[in-house]
Tab-separated table of C-alpha atoms in Angstrom:
chain	number	residue	atom	x	y	z
A	1	MET	CA	90.670	133.431	74.256
A	2	GLY	CA	88.661	130.862	72.323
A	3	ILE	CA	87.956	129.993	68.717
A	4	LYS	CA	84.488	131.583	68.999
A	5	GLU	CA	86.119	135.017	68.758
A	6	PHE	CA	87.204	134.209	65.200
A	7	ARG	CA	83.940	132.583	64.089
A	8	TYR	CA	81.566	134.270	61.644
A	9	ASP	CA	78.144	132.700	61.166
A	10	GLY	CA	76.314	135.570	59.480
A	11	SER	CA	75.168	137.203	62.712
A	12	GLN	CA	77.835	139.887	62.443
A	13	ALA	CA	79.617	141.521	59.548
A	14	LEU	CA	83.312	140.954	58.915
A	15	GLU	CA	85.516	144.006	58.368
A	16	LEU	CA	88.937	142.722	57.357
A	17	ASN	CA	90.693	146.045	57.907
A	18	LYS	CA	89.666	145.824	61.575
A	19	THR	CA	90.550	142.142	61.968
A	20	PRO	CA	93.972	141.261	63.450
A	21	THR	CA	96.623	139.367	61.524
A	22	SER	CA	98.504	138.496	64.740
A	23	LEU	CA	97.713	138.206	68.442
A	24	GLN	CA	99.559	139.877	71.289
A	25	GLY	CA	100.343	138.710	74.803
A	26	LEU	CA	100.408	134.958	74.130
A	27	ASP	CA	103.035	132.592	75.504
A	28	ARG	CA	104.413	130.662	72.542
A	29	ASP	CA	105.418	127.579	74.540
A	30	LYS	CA	101.998	127.320	76.190
A	31	ILE	CA	100.203	127.806	72.880
A	32	GLN	CA	102.272	125.089	71.245
A	33	GLU	CA	101.449	122.742	74.136
A	34	LYS	CA	97.753	123.467	73.623
A	35	THR	CA	98.152	122.797	69.907
A	36	LEU	CA	99.685	119.388	70.612
A	37	ARG	CA	96.821	118.517	72.966
A	38	ASN	CA	94.309	119.565	70.326
A	39	MET	CA	96.092	117.445	67.727
A	40	GLU	CA	95.992	114.429	70.027
A	41	ALA	CA	92.256	114.959	70.519
A	42	ILE	CA	91.733	115.373	66.750
A	43	GLY	CA	93.451	112.031	66.156
A	44	GLN	CA	91.189	110.325	68.684
A	45	TRP	CA	88.038	111.913	67.289
A	46	GLN	CA	89.053	111.076	63.725
A	47	ASP	CA	89.375	107.413	64.651
A	48	LYS	CA	85.799	107.484	65.951
A	49	LEU	CA	84.612	109.396	62.869
A	50	TYR	CA	86.098	106.740	60.580
A	51	ALA	CA	84.613	103.875	62.589
A	52	ASP	CA	81.215	105.565	62.875
A	53	GLY	CA	80.952	106.327	59.156
A	54	ARG	CA	77.972	108.650	59.418
A	55	GLU	CA	79.502	112.107	58.855
A	56	GLY	CA	82.178	113.551	56.590
A	57	ILE	CA	84.379	116.537	57.404
A	58	VAL	CA	85.756	118.985	54.841
A	59	ILE	CA	88.436	121.442	55.976
A	60	LEU	CA	88.480	124.278	53.478
A	61	LEU	CA	91.522	126.598	53.420
A	62	GLN	CA	91.493	129.958	51.678
A	63	ALA	CA	94.199	132.615	51.863
A	64	MET	CA	96.473	134.927	49.968
A	65	ASP	CA	99.754	133.435	48.742
A	66	ALA	CA	102.345	132.700	51.471
A	67	ALA	CA	99.750	132.748	54.260
A	68	GLY	CA	100.791	129.279	55.425
A	69	LYS	CA	98.175	126.908	54.027
A	70	ASP	CA	100.646	124.155	53.126
A	71	SER	CA	102.506	124.297	56.439
A	72	ALA	CA	99.207	124.267	58.328
A	73	ILE	CA	98.203	121.063	56.537
A	74	LYS	CA	101.590	119.512	57.263
A	75	HIS	CA	101.762	120.434	60.954
A	76	VAL	CA	98.185	120.398	62.236
A	77	MET	CA	96.843	117.405	60.330
A	78	GLY	CA	99.892	115.228	60.908
A	79	CYS	CA	97.941	113.695	63.784
A	80	VAL	CA	95.335	112.145	61.475
A	81	ASN	CA	95.407	108.596	60.121
A	82	PRO	CA	96.179	109.029	56.376
A	83	GLN	CA	93.719	106.232	55.607
A	84	GLY	CA	90.872	108.540	56.575
A	85	LEU	CA	92.166	111.782	55.032
A	86	THR	CA	92.479	113.139	51.494
A	87	VAL	CA	94.042	116.440	50.389
A	88	HIS	CA	92.980	118.271	47.233
A	89	SER	CA	94.734	121.340	45.818
A	90	PHE	CA	92.384	123.304	43.594
A	91	LYS	CA	94.543	124.957	40.962
A	92	GLN	CA	93.545	126.656	37.712
A	93	PRO	CA	90.625	124.638	36.273
A	94	SER	CA	91.399	122.131	33.535
A	95	PRO	CA	89.466	122.177	30.219
A	96	GLN	CA	87.376	119.273	31.502
A	97	GLU	CA	86.541	121.133	34.717
A	98	LEU	CA	85.687	124.315	32.813
A	99	ALA	CA	83.245	122.295	30.727
A	100	HIS	CA	81.227	121.608	33.919
A	101	ASP	CA	79.664	123.871	36.516
A	102	TYR	CA	82.186	125.342	38.959
A	103	LEU	CA	81.047	123.138	41.855
A	104	TRP	CA	81.557	119.932	39.872
A	105	ARG	CA	85.192	119.388	40.786
A	106	ALA	CA	84.468	120.005	44.463
A	107	VAL	CA	81.797	117.310	44.438
A	108	GLN	CA	84.307	114.876	42.906
A	109	ALA	CA	86.670	115.588	45.804
A	110	LEU	CA	84.215	115.041	48.653
A	111	PRO	CA	85.299	112.296	51.061
A	112	PRO	CA	83.028	109.352	51.830
A	113	ARG	CA	81.143	109.722	55.104
A	114	GLY	CA	83.521	108.706	57.845
A	115	GLY	CA	86.370	110.432	56.050
A	116	MET	CA	87.990	113.838	56.175
A	117	ALA	CA	89.217	115.981	53.284
A	118	ILE	CA	91.324	119.107	53.087
A	119	PHE	CA	90.569	121.521	50.266
A	120	ASN	CA	93.660	123.667	49.615
A	121	ARG	CA	91.717	126.479	47.960
A	122	SER	CA	88.266	125.535	46.722
A	123	TYR	CA	85.181	126.534	44.765
A	124	TYR	CA	85.510	129.926	46.477
A	125	GLU	CA	88.126	130.792	43.844
A	126	ASP	CA	85.135	131.388	41.566
A	127	VAL	CA	84.136	134.411	43.670
A	128	LEU	CA	87.720	135.499	44.415
A	129	VAL	CA	90.281	135.337	41.610
A	130	VAL	CA	87.499	135.104	39.024
A	131	LYS	CA	85.915	138.240	40.470
A	132	VAL	CA	89.167	140.195	40.808
A	133	HIS	CA	90.165	139.496	37.190
A	134	SER	CA	86.647	139.299	35.670
A	135	LEU	CA	87.454	135.845	34.308
A	136	HIS	CA	83.788	134.921	34.131
A	137	LYS	CA	83.512	137.006	30.969
A	138	GLU	CA	85.499	134.291	29.201
A	139	TYR	CA	83.241	131.446	30.334
A	140	GLN	CA	81.528	129.337	27.693
A	141	MET	CA	78.050	129.843	29.105
A	142	ALA	CA	74.692	131.056	27.865
A	143	GLU	CA	74.460	134.834	27.690
A	144	ARG	CA	71.624	134.837	30.232
A	145	CYS	CA	74.080	133.476	32.845
A	146	LEU	CA	76.723	136.171	32.407
A	147	ASN	CA	74.881	139.257	33.611
A	148	ASP	CA	77.582	141.316	35.369
A	149	LYS	CA	75.049	143.002	37.598
A	150	ASP	CA	74.157	139.928	39.638
A	151	PHE	CA	76.643	137.248	38.531
A	152	PHE	CA	78.499	137.033	41.826
A	153	GLU	CA	75.414	137.506	43.979
A	154	LYS	CA	74.049	134.395	42.288
A	155	ARG	CA	77.325	132.608	42.995
A	156	TYR	CA	77.070	133.469	46.700
A	157	LYS	CA	73.510	132.148	46.780
A	158	GLN	CA	74.534	128.940	45.019
A	159	ILE	CA	77.398	128.383	47.457
A	160	ARG	CA	75.111	128.895	50.463
A	161	HIS	CA	72.635	126.395	49.046
A	162	PHE	CA	75.404	123.917	48.185
A	163	GLU	CA	76.857	124.069	51.689
A	164	GLU	CA	73.447	123.662	53.282
A	165	TYR	CA	72.870	120.692	50.987
A	166	LEU	CA	76.119	119.145	52.242
A	167	TYR	CA	75.109	119.710	55.861
A	168	GLU	CA	71.727	118.114	55.239
A	169	ASN	CA	73.543	115.127	53.728
A	170	SER	CA	75.761	114.573	56.763
A	171	TYR	CA	78.817	116.692	55.949
A	172	ARG	CA	80.370	119.421	58.056
A	173	LEU	CA	82.559	122.189	56.651
A	174	VAL	CA	85.414	123.872	58.500
A	175	LYS	CA	85.956	127.035	56.447
A	176	LEU	CA	89.230	128.758	57.313
A	177	PHE	CA	90.516	132.070	56.008
A	178	LEU	CA	94.154	132.624	56.970
A	179	HIS	CA	94.411	136.399	57.320
A	180	VAL	CA	97.998	137.439	56.587
A	181	SER	CA	99.124	141.061	56.395
A	182	LYS	CA	100.602	142.560	53.250
A	183	GLU	CA	103.821	143.291	55.158
A	184	GLU	CA	104.206	139.674	56.309
A	185	GLN	CA	103.504	138.390	52.803
A	186	LYS	CA	106.321	140.601	51.480
A	187	LYS	CA	108.685	139.210	54.126
A	188	ARG	CA	107.824	135.609	53.179
A	189	PHE	CA	108.171	136.307	49.457
A	190	LEU	CA	111.637	137.774	50.028
A	191	GLU	CA	112.586	134.705	52.067
A	192	ARG	CA	111.510	132.459	49.199
A	193	ILE	CA	113.773	134.439	46.866
A	194	GLU	CA	116.769	134.709	49.197
A	195	VAL	CA	116.822	131.159	50.614
A	196	PRO	CA	117.845	128.693	47.863
A	197	GLU	CA	115.885	125.807	49.408
A	198	LYS	CA	112.720	127.892	49.109
A	199	ASN	CA	113.229	129.206	45.559
A	200	TRP	CA	110.907	126.535	44.173
A	201	LYS	CA	108.009	128.029	46.112
A	202	PHE	CA	108.247	131.407	44.406
A	203	SER	CA	106.585	132.480	41.180
A	204	GLU	CA	106.491	135.825	39.404
A	205	ALA	CA	102.735	135.412	39.328
A	206	ASP	CA	102.746	135.801	43.132
A	207	VAL	CA	104.022	139.365	42.821
A	208	ALA	CA	101.572	140.091	40.014
A	209	GLU	CA	98.654	138.999	42.213
A	210	ARG	CA	100.009	141.062	45.122
A	211	ALA	CA	99.393	144.180	43.027
A	212	HIS	CA	95.650	143.417	43.387
A	213	TRP	CA	95.788	143.173	47.192
A	214	GLU	CA	92.964	145.614	47.940
A	215	ASP	CA	90.708	143.998	45.350
A	216	TYR	CA	91.340	140.611	46.917
A	217	MET	CA	90.599	141.897	50.410
A	218	ALA	CA	87.298	143.304	49.164
A	219	ALA	CA	86.484	140.020	47.409
A	220	TYR	CA	87.277	137.935	50.504
A	221	GLU	CA	85.260	140.206	52.763
A	222	ALA	CA	82.254	140.095	50.446
A	223	ALA	CA	82.453	136.319	49.987
A	224	ILE	CA	82.788	135.576	53.698
A	225	ASN	CA	79.942	137.891	54.667
A	226	ALA	CA	77.703	136.432	51.955
A	227	THR	CA	78.372	132.752	52.791
A	228	ALA	CA	78.868	132.649	56.571
A	229	THR	CA	75.948	130.682	58.022
A	230	GLU	CA	75.072	128.880	61.226
A	231	HIS	CA	75.847	125.436	59.815
A	232	SER	CA	78.800	126.544	57.656
A	233	PRO	CA	80.546	129.378	59.493
A	234	TRP	CA	83.851	130.959	58.547
A	235	TYR	CA	86.853	131.161	60.853
A	236	VAL	CA	88.990	134.222	60.081
A	237	LEU	CA	92.349	133.441	61.654
A	238	PRO	CA	95.390	135.703	62.115
A	239	ALA	CA	98.220	134.283	60.013
A	240	ASP	CA	101.283	136.478	60.587
A	241	ARG	CA	102.590	134.074	63.241
A	242	LYS	CA	102.278	130.488	62.128
A	243	TRP	CA	102.320	129.013	65.641
A	244	GLN	CA	99.223	131.072	66.465
A	245	THR	CA	97.491	130.072	63.234
A	246	ARG	CA	98.143	126.374	63.806
A	247	TRP	CA	96.731	126.597	67.318
A	248	LEU	CA	93.531	128.229	66.085
A	249	ILE	CA	93.150	125.774	63.214
A	250	SER	CA	93.506	122.887	65.657
A	251	GLN	CA	90.808	124.468	67.833
A	252	ALA	CA	88.403	124.885	64.910
A	253	VAL	CA	88.881	121.317	63.687
A	254	ARG	CA	88.600	119.874	67.197
A	255	ARG	CA	85.430	121.872	67.869
A	256	THR	CA	83.813	120.593	64.675
A	257	LEU	CA	84.636	116.973	65.500
A	258	GLU	CA	83.295	117.396	69.026
A	259	GLU	CA	80.061	118.828	67.625
A	260	ALA	CA	79.776	115.854	65.265
A	261	ASP	CA	80.296	113.593	68.310
A	262	PRO	CA	81.065	110.362	66.424
A	263	ARG	CA	80.840	107.108	68.396
A	264	TYR	CA	82.351	103.691	67.976
A	265	PRO	CA	79.616	101.361	66.636
A	266	GLU	CA	77.956	99.115	69.192
A	267	VAL	CA	78.553	95.427	68.539
A	268	PRO	CA	75.321	93.392	68.038
A	269	GLU	CA	74.673	90.668	70.594
A	270	ASP	CA	75.412	87.812	68.154
A	271	LYS	CA	78.663	89.467	67.131
A	272	GLY	CA	79.603	89.853	70.793
A	273	LEU	CA	79.080	86.138	71.377
A	274	GLU	CA	81.219	85.368	68.336
A	275	LEU	CA	83.988	87.564	69.692
A	276	GLN	CA	83.910	85.728	72.999
A	277	ARG	CA	84.148	82.362	71.214
A	278	CYS	CA	87.146	83.604	69.247
A	279	ARG	CA	88.701	84.890	72.450
A	280	GLY	CA	88.284	81.496	74.032
A	281	LYS	CA	89.953	79.760	71.093
A	282	LEU	CA	92.905	82.153	71.203
A	283	LEU	CA	93.384	81.701	74.957
A	284	ALA	CA	93.205	77.914	74.555
A	285	GLU	CA	96.132	77.858	72.136
A	286	GLU	CA	99.334	76.355	73.483
């Protein structure tokens, strides 16, 4: 089983109700060993990416609440040098952000080339929660921009163009949807309520959003199908068992880095001679 089985690039349609939220027949110990090997490789590739400085990587995480986004960041990306990684959590837009186009805050969060960034949620919220709750009707925009009939189709088009623009400017996106089941979400919510150390994670708003589960599934399916492309594919990963999810995330990130194929810069001849002179001085020290 490889990460290709979970990759959507627009050549096939995603049907979430037919997509697994967990995998059967896997040996947990072996999978965790593979995850560690992937993490080691990610760390090595990231060092080259930083030194090379020609491409940037954005890992974009989308999911329903309690799907494991935070723990995935903590466990899978712990192998990366913090100097070359930034993490951005996209919460409810601020007044300043609402005064700009919805992609503005994402542009502010892009890493420099050579760096990596994790987007915990992203500009996709504008075709997810905004769509489910019709929040766009409250936007301070010209009337011509708020036509319900094609508002979200235009958003999908804009996102496709934005992501192609990023690719053409030396960025690669790793778009991950953590597909958790409604039953597993309920179990995790109850754990957050019943375990005192996890109470801080729970919010009444989580239960309120759960009531819109089917609407969210429809919104995710539509968004993924409309924005999955060859250069910016989606990975739809089962999320009921976190050890499986982390393994697949590590595969997707490793694959993207391998495709980028960063290299350590070659040292110019004059720089090489300088290094040898410095080496000689160091060896000559008493």
